[in-house]
Structure formats: structure tokens, C-alpha cells
């Protein structure tokens, strides 16, 4: 009944004109009487000092019949958490959060960060058929939703997947966001699949961080030949994950040794900046080869110019670059994180088959969330930073 009450009280129903009777049909179960929960929140954008622990964060509500509430056991951090703490993407995220809410700051704060979750389903909406209470699941949480640095989080069931049995929650929380990003970039945008990857030559610019360490393993599991750029001190690390060829970007202009290699079928760019000036020259021309970059100005444009002008500028930039490179016989694309429980289902099989391992660089307790942010902010990642939540030892 308490869960039902939470929905009855929700302003969401008011905004969408849904009756209380129909709201009651959203639920199969109501297993909690809680209205508040512990969480790390921010009340304004800024540095690490804006992170605040509270025991009174609003308990998540099932708003749609296909949603589930997950009890968080472990959360993973990503560079976007640090950026969002500083206000990155605020304009677009506010629009995505609730397009009907004209006073957008009203539901922006307190904001809960944390994009990866591994946990246990506590409650299911009525349309949820695939999951049951107590299922162990993992998911990547879209940046416009409340994050996983909390005791509970609400997600669409199609963003969620059953957790690999072979992984602890702490290890599982290291994978979903980088996995969904890599899948979106390589499969949806890059056109690679497990059936067409054999012997394809792929270059990963920035192989030692979260995305890179996951992408190396997925591509190797699919039979690709993988070349990676990283710092000299990460060479053994990325070779241990399966990289066939490693180029040290700190030894001089990295495009020089890369240009001496056979050309590539796909370049995944996790670095950005000046890489665009030379990386497309490394592709096999007129063969369908693609450059996919994850470092795009999209959110920066909407932050500085507003949604309409920012999106227009973004569309012009990407279209003109794509046309310019198409004339030279190669494809230029932007890659974006896309939540997908289906992709995580496939990745779970690779994990349980021992083809992909969680690469956890450091684990923090729930009390140490500010230290975890400081770690991610320092850069030079060698895999992922994870926060163990279930102990709630703040
Ligand atoms: N578009 C999207 O939706 C999306 C989604 C996820 C991530 N991203 C972006 O993709 C990038 C990678 O994400 P991530 O999670 O993997 O970040 P990360 O975990 O912080 O890793 C970045 C890695 O790159 C290495 N590096 C830095 N400069 C380099 C260079 N010039 N050449 C080669 N390696 C370099 C760093 O180590 P050293 O500094 O020690 O070399 C670090 O290991 C970030 O910019 C992130 O914002 C975008």
C-alpha cells in the first residue's frame, strides 16, 4: 500500500492527467513502506564539495507500468558523473527529465548521480513480465534519470538485464555504462557484430580507461584484430585484456607510428581533440570503414546555446564533417551511450563464458563517495571506479 501511496502522491500523475484508479493498476506488488532513503545528492553544480549525504532522499516511485525499483548493491562511476556534478549537460538533461515541467529547476535538484547499478529487484510495475522481485540485475542508468548513488533506483525494465552469475555486485557495477556505450558505438553506429568482426582491424584511441578496457575485450571475443593507444605504463595492462598491438601516445606524435600500420576498418575514438585531424586517414578508403568518436560537442553546445540553437549547430557540424569525409571514402560518426537491457543480455553471456572480465581499478564504500569522485576526476583511469552501496556504512 505504501508504494501505491507514493504514486498517488506523485505530481507526475497530475502532469499527465492519469487518474488514481489507473495508477493503482501499475502495480503487481508493494513491498516497501519507505518514503525516504539514504543517498548522495547535489543541490547545485560545482566541485566535490557540493556532494551531500542525506538519509532523506525521496524514495523512487514507479511512474510507468514497465518500471522496476532496484535495491542498489553497487554503483559504478564514469567521467560523465564528474562532468554532470559541474553542470555539464544540464539543459538537455532537464528537458529529458520532464518535458512537461516548465519550471525545470523544480525537479532538477536534489540530483542523484551514478550511472551504473548492480542490485536486486524490489518491486515491478504491472507490465513487467520478464523480471520478478529478488532477481539480481544490472543496468546503465540514462543521465536524465536519478542515479545509483542511493539505496534504491527506478528504471525502465527494458534498461535492465539479469546480472551475470559469475560476477559479484561490485564487479558487475563496473560494466553496464561502458558496455552500453561501446555497444552503441561499435554495433549500432559502427555496424560491427559478432558475425562480421573476424579479422577486422579496429583501432581504439584511449584503450586503458572504462570504455577502452571493455571495448578491447568485446572486440577480441568477436575475433577482431585490436590496436590500442595508451600511456606507456598501461601497455602490459591492455595487452593483458587482449590488445594485439599497442602504441604509446606519450612517446611522441602517435599518428606517426599509427600511419605506418595497415589501415583500419574502424577507429573508436575515446580521446577526441586533435585526433580528428589524423585518425580518419588511418581508415581503409572506399571500403565502408568508419571513424566513431565518443567525444562530441553535443551537450556542450546545448549548455551554452540552449536546446534549439545547440541542436541546430550540432546537426550542422556533424553533417558537414560526415559529408567532407564521405568525399574521401570514409565514414565519420558520433557515438553516444544508449541504454539497452538487450545489449546487456548479450554481454552477460560473454561475461559468464569468461570472455569479458570486470576491470575494477578501485572500490570505495558508500561513505567514501566524495573520494570516489576525486579518483575519477584525477583521470588516468585503468578500468573502473566502483562504490559498494549495500553496506550503507555512512
Ligand atoms: N558520447 C557518449 O555518450 C560517451 C559515453 C561514455 C564515455 N564518453 C567519453 O569517452 C571518453 C572515454 O570514456 P572512459 O569512461 O573510458 O574514460 P576514462 O575511464 O576516464 O578513461 C580515459 C582513458 O584515456 C587515457 N588517455 C588520456 N589521454 C589519452 C590519449 N591522448 N591517448 C590515449 N589514451 C589517453 C587515460 O589514461 P592516461 O591519461 O593515463 O593515458 C584513461 O585511461 C571520455 O571522454 C568520455 O567522456 C562518451
CSV table of C-alpha atoms and ligand atoms in Angstrom, one decimal:
chain,number,residue,atom,x,y,z
A,1,UNK,CA,0.0,0.0,0.0
A,2,UNK,CA,2.8,2.4,0.7
A,3,UNK,CA,4.2,2.1,-2.8
A,4,UNK,CA,0.7,2.8,-4.1
A,5,UNK,CA,0.5,5.9,-1.8
A,6,UNK,CA,3.8,7.1,-3.2
A,7,UNK,CA,2.3,7.0,-6.7
A,8,UNK,CA,-0.9,8.7,-5.6
A,9,UNK,CA,1.1,11.5,-4.2
A,10,UNK,CA,3.2,11.8,-7.3
A,11,UNK,CA,2.9,15.1,-9.1
A,12,UNK,CA,3.7,13.1,-12.2
A,13,UNK,CA,0.1,11.9,-12.2
A,14,UNK,CA,-1.1,15.4,-12.2
A,15,UNK,CA,1.1,16.4,-15.0
A,16,UNK,CA,0.0,13.6,-17.2
A,17,UNK,CA,-3.7,13.6,-16.3
A,18,UNK,CA,-3.7,10.0,-15.2
A,19,UNK,CA,-6.3,9.0,-12.7
A,20,UNK,CA,-5.5,7.5,-9.3
A,21,UNK,CA,-7.5,4.4,-10.2
A,22,UNK,CA,-5.5,3.8,-13.3
A,23,UNK,CA,-2.3,4.4,-11.3
A,24,UNK,CA,-3.2,1.5,-9.0
A,25,UNK,CA,-3.2,-0.8,-12.0
A,26,UNK,CA,0.5,-0.1,-12.4
A,27,UNK,CA,1.5,-2.4,-9.6
A,28,UNK,CA,1.7,-6.1,-9.0
A,29,UNK,CA,3.3,-5.7,-5.6
A,30,UNK,CA,4.2,-3.2,-3.0
A,31,UNK,CA,6.9,-4.4,-0.8
A,32,UNK,CA,8.1,-1.3,0.9
A,33,UNK,CA,6.7,1.2,3.4
A,34,UNK,CA,9.5,3.6,2.9
A,35,UNK,CA,9.2,7.2,1.7
A,36,UNK,CA,12.8,8.3,2.2
A,37,UNK,CA,16.2,6.6,1.7
A,38,UNK,CA,19.9,7.3,2.1
A,39,UNK,CA,21.6,8.9,-1.0
A,40,UNK,CA,24.4,11.2,-2.1
A,41,UNK,CA,22.9,14.2,-3.7
A,42,UNK,CA,23.9,17.6,-5.1
A,43,UNK,CA,21.8,20.7,-4.6
A,44,UNK,CA,23.8,22.9,-7.0
A,45,UNK,CA,26.5,22.3,-9.6
A,46,UNK,CA,30.1,22.6,-8.6
A,47,UNK,CA,33.2,20.8,-7.3
A,48,UNK,CA,33.4,17.8,-5.0
A,49,UNK,CA,32.2,20.0,-2.0
A,50,UNK,CA,28.6,20.0,-3.5
A,51,UNK,CA,28.2,16.3,-2.8
A,52,UNK,CA,25.9,15.9,0.2
A,53,UNK,CA,24.9,12.7,2.1
A,54,UNK,CA,21.3,12.6,3.2
A,55,UNK,CA,19.1,10.0,4.8
A,56,UNK,CA,16.0,11.7,3.5
A,57,UNK,CA,16.2,11.5,-0.3
A,58,UNK,CA,12.8,10.9,-1.9
A,59,UNK,CA,12.1,7.2,-2.3
A,60,UNK,CA,11.8,6.3,-6.0
A,61,UNK,CA,8.3,5.8,-7.4
A,62,UNK,CA,7.1,3.5,-10.2
A,63,UNK,CA,5.6,6.0,-12.7
A,64,UNK,CA,5.1,3.7,-15.6
A,65,UNK,CA,3.8,0.2,-15.7
A,66,UNK,CA,7.1,-1.1,-17.3
A,67,UNK,CA,9.3,0.2,-14.5
A,68,UNK,CA,11.1,-1.6,-11.7
A,69,UNK,CA,12.6,-0.5,-8.4
A,70,UNK,CA,16.1,-1.8,-7.8
A,71,UNK,CA,17.8,-2.0,-4.5
A,72,UNK,CA,21.3,-0.9,-5.2
A,73,UNK,CA,24.2,-3.2,-4.1
A,74,UNK,CA,26.9,-1.4,-6.0
A,75,UNK,CA,27.2,1.6,-8.3
A,76,UNK,CA,29.8,2.5,-10.9
A,77,UNK,CA,31.2,5.9,-11.6
A,78,UNK,CA,32.0,7.3,-15.0
A,79,UNK,CA,33.6,10.6,-16.2
A,80,UNK,CA,30.1,11.9,-17.0
A,81,UNK,CA,29.3,11.8,-13.3
A,82,UNK,CA,32.1,14.3,-12.6
A,83,UNK,CA,31.0,16.4,-15.6
A,84,UNK,CA,27.4,16.4,-14.5
A,85,UNK,CA,28.3,17.4,-11.0
A,86,UNK,CA,29.8,20.5,-12.6
A,87,UNK,CA,26.6,21.2,-14.6
A,88,UNK,CA,27.6,19.5,-17.9
A,89,UNK,CA,24.5,18.6,-20.0
A,90,UNK,CA,22.1,20.4,-17.6
A,91,UNK,CA,20.0,22.0,-20.3
A,92,UNK,CA,19.4,18.7,-22.2
A,93,UNK,CA,19.0,16.6,-19.1
A,94,UNK,CA,16.4,18.9,-17.7
A,95,UNK,CA,14.4,18.7,-20.9
A,96,UNK,CA,14.6,14.9,-21.0
A,97,UNK,CA,13.7,14.6,-17.3
A,98,UNK,CA,10.3,16.1,-17.6
A,99,UNK,CA,9.4,17.8,-20.8
A,100,UNK,CA,6.0,18.9,-19.4
A,101,UNK,CA,7.6,20.7,-16.4
A,102,UNK,CA,8.0,24.3,-17.4
A,103,UNK,CA,9.8,25.2,-14.1
A,104,UNK,CA,12.7,22.9,-14.9
A,105,UNK,CA,14.8,23.7,-11.9
A,106,UNK,CA,12.0,22.4,-9.7
A,107,UNK,CA,12.8,18.8,-10.3
A,108,UNK,CA,16.5,19.1,-11.1
A,109,UNK,CA,17.7,19.2,-7.5
A,110,UNK,CA,18.4,17.3,-5.4
A,111,UNK,CA,20.2,15.4,-8.1
A,112,UNK,CA,21.5,11.9,-7.6
A,113,UNK,CA,24.5,10.9,-9.7
A,114,UNK,CA,25.8,7.4,-10.6
A,115,UNK,CA,25.2,5.7,-13.9
A,116,UNK,CA,25.9,2.1,-13.2
A,117,UNK,CA,23.9,-0.2,-10.9
A,118,UNK,CA,24.1,-3.8,-9.8
A,119,UNK,CA,21.4,-4.8,-7.4
A,120,UNK,CA,18.2,-6.7,-6.7
A,121,UNK,CA,14.7,-6.0,-8.0
A,122,UNK,CA,12.4,-4.9,-5.1
A,123,UNK,CA,9.2,-4.1,-7.0
A,124,UNK,CA,7.8,-4.4,-10.5
A,125,UNK,CA,5.2,-2.4,-12.4
A,126,UNK,CA,2.2,-4.4,-13.8
A,127,UNK,CA,3.5,-4.7,-17.3
A,128,UNK,CA,6.8,-6.1,-16.3
A,129,UNK,CA,6.8,-9.8,-17.3
A,130,UNK,CA,10.5,-10.7,-17.7
A,131,UNK,CA,11.6,-9.8,-14.1
A,132,UNK,CA,10.5,-10.8,-10.7
A,133,UNK,CA,11.2,-9.5,-7.2
A,134,UNK,CA,14.5,-10.6,-5.9
A,135,UNK,CA,16.0,-11.0,-9.3
A,136,UNK,CA,19.7,-9.9,-9.4
A,137,UNK,CA,20.1,-7.4,-12.1
A,138,UNK,CA,22.5,-4.9,-13.7
A,139,UNK,CA,21.8,-1.7,-15.7
A,140,UNK,CA,23.2,1.5,-17.0
A,141,UNK,CA,21.0,4.5,-15.9
A,142,UNK,CA,20.4,7.2,-18.5
A,143,UNK,CA,21.9,10.6,-17.4
A,144,UNK,CA,18.5,12.2,-17.2
A,145,UNK,CA,17.3,9.7,-14.6
A,146,UNK,CA,18.1,9.7,-10.9
A,147,UNK,CA,21.3,7.8,-10.4
A,148,UNK,CA,22.6,4.8,-8.4
A,149,UNK,CA,24.4,6.6,-5.5
A,150,UNK,CA,21.4,5.8,-3.4
A,151,UNK,CA,19.8,2.8,-1.7
A,152,UNK,CA,17.1,2.4,-4.5
A,153,UNK,CA,16.7,3.5,-8.1
A,154,UNK,CA,13.8,3.2,-10.5
A,155,UNK,CA,14.4,2.1,-14.1
A,156,UNK,CA,12.5,1.0,-17.2
A,157,UNK,CA,12.5,-2.8,-17.4
A,158,UNK,CA,14.0,-2.5,-20.9
A,159,UNK,CA,17.1,-0.8,-19.5
A,160,UNK,CA,17.6,-3.7,-17.1
A,161,UNK,CA,19.2,-7.2,-17.5
A,162,UNK,CA,19.8,-10.2,-15.3
A,163,UNK,CA,23.3,-9.8,-13.7
A,164,UNK,CA,26.0,-12.3,-14.8
A,165,UNK,CA,26.0,-15.1,-12.2
A,166,UNK,CA,29.8,-15.2,-12.3
A,167,UNK,CA,30.2,-11.6,-11.1
A,168,UNK,CA,29.8,-10.1,-7.6
A,169,UNK,CA,27.7,-6.9,-7.5
A,170,UNK,CA,30.8,-4.8,-7.2
A,171,UNK,CA,32.3,-6.3,-10.3
A,172,UNK,CA,29.0,-6.2,-12.2
A,173,UNK,CA,28.6,-2.4,-11.5
A,174,UNK,CA,31.9,-1.8,-13.4
A,175,UNK,CA,30.4,-2.8,-16.8
A,176,UNK,CA,26.9,-1.6,-17.9
A,177,UNK,CA,27.5,2.1,-18.8
A,178,UNK,CA,30.7,1.4,-20.7
A,179,UNK,CA,29.2,-1.7,-22.2
A,180,UNK,CA,26.1,0.1,-23.5
A,181,UNK,CA,28.3,2.9,-24.8
A,182,UNK,CA,30.6,0.5,-26.6
A,183,UNK,CA,27.7,-1.5,-28.0
A,184,UNK,CA,26.0,1.7,-29.2
A,185,UNK,CA,29.3,3.0,-30.8
A,186,UNK,CA,30.6,-0.3,-32.3
A,187,UNK,CA,27.3,-2.2,-33.1
A,188,UNK,CA,24.6,0.4,-33.7
A,189,UNK,CA,26.8,3.1,-35.2
A,190,UNK,CA,29.9,1.2,-36.4
A,191,UNK,CA,28.0,-1.8,-37.8
A,192,UNK,CA,30.1,-4.4,-36.2
A,193,UNK,CA,28.6,-7.7,-35.0
A,194,UNK,CA,29.9,-10.9,-33.6
A,195,UNK,CA,29.4,-12.4,-37.0
A,196,UNK,CA,31.3,-9.8,-39.1
A,197,UNK,CA,34.1,-8.9,-36.8
A,198,UNK,CA,36.6,-11.7,-37.6
A,199,UNK,CA,39.9,-10.3,-38.8
A,200,UNK,CA,38.5,-6.8,-39.0
A,201,UNK,CA,41.2,-4.3,-37.9
A,202,UNK,CA,40.0,-2.0,-35.2
A,203,UNK,CA,41.9,0.9,-33.6
A,204,UNK,CA,40.9,2.1,-30.1
A,205,UNK,CA,42.2,5.5,-29.3
A,206,UNK,CA,42.4,5.6,-25.5
A,207,UNK,CA,42.4,1.9,-24.5
A,208,UNK,CA,43.2,2.0,-20.8
A,209,UNK,CA,40.0,3.6,-19.4
A,210,UNK,CA,36.5,2.3,-18.8
A,211,UNK,CA,35.3,2.3,-22.4
A,212,UNK,CA,38.6,1.1,-23.8
A,213,UNK,CA,39.1,-1.8,-21.4
A,214,UNK,CA,35.6,-3.0,-22.2
A,215,UNK,CA,35.9,-2.5,-26.0
A,216,UNK,CA,39.2,-4.4,-26.2
A,217,UNK,CA,37.6,-7.4,-24.6
A,218,UNK,CA,34.4,-7.4,-26.6
A,219,UNK,CA,36.2,-7.0,-29.9
A,220,UNK,CA,38.6,-9.8,-29.1
A,221,UNK,CA,35.7,-12.0,-28.1
A,222,UNK,CA,34.3,-11.4,-31.6
A,223,UNK,CA,37.6,-12.1,-33.3
A,224,UNK,CA,38.8,-8.6,-34.4
A,225,UNK,CA,42.4,-7.6,-34.5
A,226,UNK,CA,42.7,-4.8,-32.0
A,227,UNK,CA,45.3,-2.0,-31.9
A,228,UNK,CA,45.2,0.3,-28.9
A,229,UNK,CA,46.8,3.7,-28.0
A,230,UNK,CA,47.6,4.3,-24.3
A,231,UNK,CA,50.3,5.6,-22.0
A,232,UNK,CA,53.5,3.5,-21.9
A,233,UNK,CA,52.7,2.4,-18.3
A,234,UNK,CA,49.4,0.9,-19.4
A,235,UNK,CA,50.8,-1.3,-22.2
A,236,UNK,CA,51.0,-4.5,-20.2
A,237,UNK,CA,47.6,-3.8,-18.7
A,238,UNK,CA,45.9,-3.5,-22.1
A,239,UNK,CA,47.8,-6.4,-23.6
A,240,UNK,CA,46.5,-8.5,-20.7
A,241,UNK,CA,43.0,-7.7,-21.8
A,242,UNK,CA,43.8,-9.0,-25.3
A,243,UNK,CA,45.1,-6.0,-27.3
A,244,UNK,CA,47.1,-7.3,-30.3
A,245,UNK,CA,49.2,-4.2,-30.9
A,246,UNK,CA,49.8,-1.2,-28.5
A,247,UNK,CA,51.1,2.2,-29.4
A,248,UNK,CA,52.3,4.6,-26.6
A,249,UNK,CA,50.8,8.0,-27.2
A,250,UNK,CA,53.2,9.7,-24.7
A,251,UNK,CA,56.3,8.8,-26.8
A,252,UNK,CA,55.7,11.4,-29.5
A,253,UNK,CA,53.1,12.2,-32.1
A,254,UNK,CA,51.1,9.0,-32.0
A,255,UNK,CA,49.8,9.4,-35.6
A,256,UNK,CA,53.3,8.7,-36.9
A,257,UNK,CA,53.6,5.1,-35.7
A,258,UNK,CA,49.9,4.5,-36.4
A,259,UNK,CA,50.3,5.7,-40.0
A,260,UNK,CA,53.0,3.0,-40.6
A,261,UNK,CA,50.5,0.2,-39.8
A,262,UNK,CA,48.0,-1.4,-42.1
A,263,UNK,CA,44.8,0.6,-42.5
A,264,UNK,CA,41.8,0.0,-40.2
A,265,UNK,CA,38.2,-1.0,-40.7
A,266,UNK,CA,37.0,1.1,-37.7
A,267,UNK,CA,38.5,3.6,-35.3
A,268,UNK,CA,36.8,4.1,-31.9
A,269,UNK,CA,37.9,7.4,-30.5
A,270,UNK,CA,37.7,7.8,-26.7
A,271,UNK,CA,40.2,10.7,-26.7
A,272,UNK,CA,38.9,13.5,-29.0
A,273,UNK,CA,40.5,16.9,-29.5
A,274,UNK,CA,43.3,16.8,-32.2
A,275,UNK,CA,42.7,13.1,-33.0
A,276,UNK,CA,40.1,14.0,-35.7
A,277,UNK,CA,42.8,15.8,-37.7
A,278,UNK,CA,44.6,12.5,-38.5
A,279,UNK,CA,42.5,9.5,-37.3
A,280,UNK,CA,40.3,9.3,-40.4
A,281,UNK,CA,43.5,9.0,-42.6
A,282,UNK,CA,44.1,5.7,-40.9
A,283,UNK,CA,40.9,4.1,-42.3
A,284,UNK,CA,40.7,1.9,-45.5
A,285,UNK,CA,39.1,4.2,-48.0
A,286,UNK,CA,36.1,3.2,-50.1
A,287,UNK,CA,35.5,0.1,-48.1
A,288,UNK,CA,32.8,1.2,-45.7
A,289,UNK,CA,35.4,1.9,-42.9
A,290,UNK,CA,34.1,4.1,-40.1
A,291,UNK,CA,35.5,6.5,-37.6
A,292,UNK,CA,33.3,6.7,-34.5
A,293,UNK,CA,34.1,9.3,-31.8
A,294,UNK,CA,32.6,9.3,-28.3
A,295,UNK,CA,33.9,12.8,-27.7
A,296,UNK,CA,31.4,15.2,-29.2
A,297,UNK,CA,30.3,18.8,-28.5
A,298,UNK,CA,26.6,18.0,-28.4
A,299,UNK,CA,25.9,18.6,-24.7
A,300,UNK,CA,28.4,21.5,-24.6
A,301,UNK,CA,26.5,23.2,-27.4
A,302,UNK,CA,23.1,22.8,-25.8
A,303,UNK,CA,24.5,24.0,-22.5
A,304,UNK,CA,26.0,27.2,-24.0
A,305,UNK,CA,23.5,27.9,-26.8
A,306,UNK,CA,20.2,26.5,-25.5
A,307,UNK,CA,18.4,23.4,-26.8
A,308,UNK,CA,17.2,24.7,-30.2
A,309,UNK,CA,20.4,26.6,-31.3
A,310,UNK,CA,22.7,24.0,-29.7
A,311,UNK,CA,21.0,21.1,-31.6
A,312,UNK,CA,20.9,23.0,-34.8
A,313,UNK,CA,24.6,23.8,-34.5
A,314,UNK,CA,25.4,20.2,-33.6
A,315,UNK,CA,23.5,18.9,-36.7
A,316,UNK,CA,25.3,21.3,-39.0
A,317,UNK,CA,28.7,20.3,-37.5
A,318,UNK,CA,28.1,16.6,-37.8
A,319,UNK,CA,26.6,16.7,-41.2
A,320,UNK,CA,29.3,18.9,-42.7
A,321,UNK,CA,32.1,16.6,-41.2
A,322,UNK,CA,30.3,13.5,-42.4
A,323,UNK,CA,30.0,14.9,-46.0
A,324,UNK,CA,33.6,16.1,-46.1
A,325,UNK,CA,34.9,12.7,-45.1
A,326,UNK,CA,32.4,10.8,-47.3
A,327,UNK,CA,34.0,12.5,-50.3
A,328,UNK,CA,37.3,10.9,-49.2
A,329,UNK,CA,35.7,7.5,-49.0
A,330,UNK,CA,35.4,7.1,-45.2
A,331,UNK,CA,32.5,7.5,-42.7
A,332,UNK,CA,32.6,10.0,-39.9
A,333,UNK,CA,30.1,9.3,-37.0
A,334,UNK,CA,29.4,10.4,-33.5
A,335,UNK,CA,28.7,7.6,-30.9
A,336,UNK,CA,26.5,8.0,-27.8
A,337,UNK,CA,25.6,6.0,-24.8
A,338,UNK,CA,22.3,4.2,-25.3
A,339,UNK,CA,20.6,2.2,-22.5
A,340,UNK,CA,19.8,-1.3,-23.5
A,341,UNK,CA,18.9,-4.3,-21.4
A,342,UNK,CA,19.0,-6.5,-24.6
A,343,UNK,CA,22.6,-5.5,-25.2
A,344,UNK,CA,23.4,-6.3,-21.6
A,345,UNK,CA,21.8,-9.7,-22.0
A,346,UNK,CA,24.3,-10.5,-24.8
A,347,UNK,CA,27.2,-9.1,-22.8
A,348,UNK,CA,26.1,-11.2,-19.8
A,349,UNK,CA,26.6,-14.3,-21.9
A,350,UNK,CA,30.1,-13.2,-22.8
A,351,UNK,CA,30.9,-12.5,-19.2
A,352,UNK,CA,29.6,-15.8,-17.9
A,353,UNK,CA,31.6,-17.5,-20.7
A,354,UNK,CA,34.7,-15.9,-19.4
A,355,UNK,CA,35.3,-13.7,-22.5
A,356,UNK,CA,34.8,-10.4,-20.7
A,357,UNK,CA,36.1,-9.6,-17.2
A,358,UNK,CA,35.2,-6.7,-15.0
A,359,UNK,CA,38.1,-4.3,-14.7
A,360,UNK,CA,37.8,-2.6,-11.3
A,361,UNK,CA,40.6,-0.3,-10.5
A,362,UNK,CA,39.3,0.8,-7.1
A,363,UNK,CA,36.3,0.2,-4.9
A,364,UNK,CA,35.0,2.7,-2.3
A,365,UNK,CA,32.4,2.4,0.4
A,366,UNK,CA,29.2,4.4,0.4
A,367,UNK,CA,30.8,6.8,2.9
A,368,UNK,CA,33.6,7.4,0.5
A,369,UNK,CA,31.6,8.7,-2.4
A,370,UNK,CA,33.5,12.1,-2.5
A,371,UNK,CA,36.8,10.2,-2.6
A,372,UNK,CA,35.5,8.0,-5.5
A,373,UNK,CA,34.6,11.2,-7.4
A,374,UNK,CA,38.1,12.6,-6.7
A,375,UNK,CA,39.6,9.4,-8.0
A,376,UNK,CA,37.6,9.6,-11.3
A,377,UNK,CA,38.3,13.3,-11.6
A,378,UNK,CA,42.1,12.8,-11.4
A,379,UNK,CA,41.9,10.9,-14.8
A,380,UNK,CA,44.4,8.3,-15.9
A,381,UNK,CA,41.9,5.6,-15.3
A,382,UNK,CA,42.9,1.9,-15.6
A,383,UNK,CA,39.5,0.4,-15.7
A,384,UNK,CA,36.6,1.4,-13.5
A,385,UNK,CA,35.8,3.0,-10.1
A,386,UNK,CA,33.0,1.3,-8.1
A,387,UNK,CA,31.1,2.2,-4.9
A,388,UNK,CA,29.8,-0.6,-2.7
A,389,UNK,CA,26.3,0.6,-1.6
A,390,UNK,CA,24.6,-2.3,0.2
A,391,UNK,CA,26.6,-1.9,3.4
A,392,UNK,CA,25.3,1.7,3.8
A,393,UNK,CA,28.1,2.4,6.3
A,394,UNK,CA,27.9,6.2,6.3
B,1,LIG,N1,29.3,10.1,-26.1
B,1,LIG,C1,29.0,9.3,-25.1
B,1,LIG,O1,27.8,9.0,-24.9
B,1,LIG,C2,30.1,8.9,-24.1
B,1,LIG,C3,29.8,7.8,-23.3
B,1,LIG,C4,30.9,7.3,-22.4
B,1,LIG,C5,32.1,8.0,-22.5
B,1,LIG,N2,32.3,9.0,-23.3
B,1,LIG,C6,33.6,9.7,-23.4
B,1,LIG,O2,34.5,8.8,-23.8
B,1,LIG,C7,35.8,9.1,-23.2
B,1,LIG,C8,36.3,7.8,-22.6
B,1,LIG,O3,35.5,7.5,-21.5
B,1,LIG,P1,36.0,6.5,-20.4
B,1,LIG,O4,34.9,6.2,-19.5
B,1,LIG,O5,36.8,5.4,-21.0
B,1,LIG,O6,37.1,7.5,-19.7
B,1,LIG,P2,38.2,7.1,-18.6
B,1,LIG,O7,37.8,5.9,-17.9
B,1,LIG,O8,38.5,8.3,-17.8
B,1,LIG,O9,39.4,6.7,-19.5
B,1,LIG,C9,40.1,7.6,-20.3
B,1,LIG,C10,41.5,6.9,-20.6
B,1,LIG,O10,42.1,7.5,-21.7
B,1,LIG,C11,43.5,7.6,-21.4
B,1,LIG,N3,44.1,8.7,-22.2
B,1,LIG,C12,44.1,10.0,-21.9
B,1,LIG,N4,44.6,10.7,-22.9
B,1,LIG,C13,44.9,9.8,-23.9
B,1,LIG,C14,45.4,9.9,-25.2
B,1,LIG,N5,45.8,11.2,-25.7
B,1,LIG,N6,45.6,8.8,-25.9
B,1,LIG,C15,45.3,7.6,-25.4
B,1,LIG,N7,44.8,7.4,-24.2
B,1,LIG,C16,44.6,8.5,-23.4
B,1,LIG,C17,43.6,7.8,-19.9
B,1,LIG,O11,44.8,7.3,-19.3
B,1,LIG,P3,46.2,8.2,-19.3
B,1,LIG,O12,45.7,9.6,-19.1
B,1,LIG,O13,46.9,7.7,-18.1
B,1,LIG,O14,46.8,7.9,-20.6
B,1,LIG,C18,42.4,6.9,-19.4
B,1,LIG,O15,42.9,5.6,-19.3
B,1,LIG,C19,35.5,10.2,-22.3
B,1,LIG,O16,35.9,11.5,-22.9
B,1,LIG,C20,34.0,10.2,-22.0
B,1,LIG,O17,33.5,11.4,-21.7
B,1,LIG,C21,31.3,9.5,-24.1
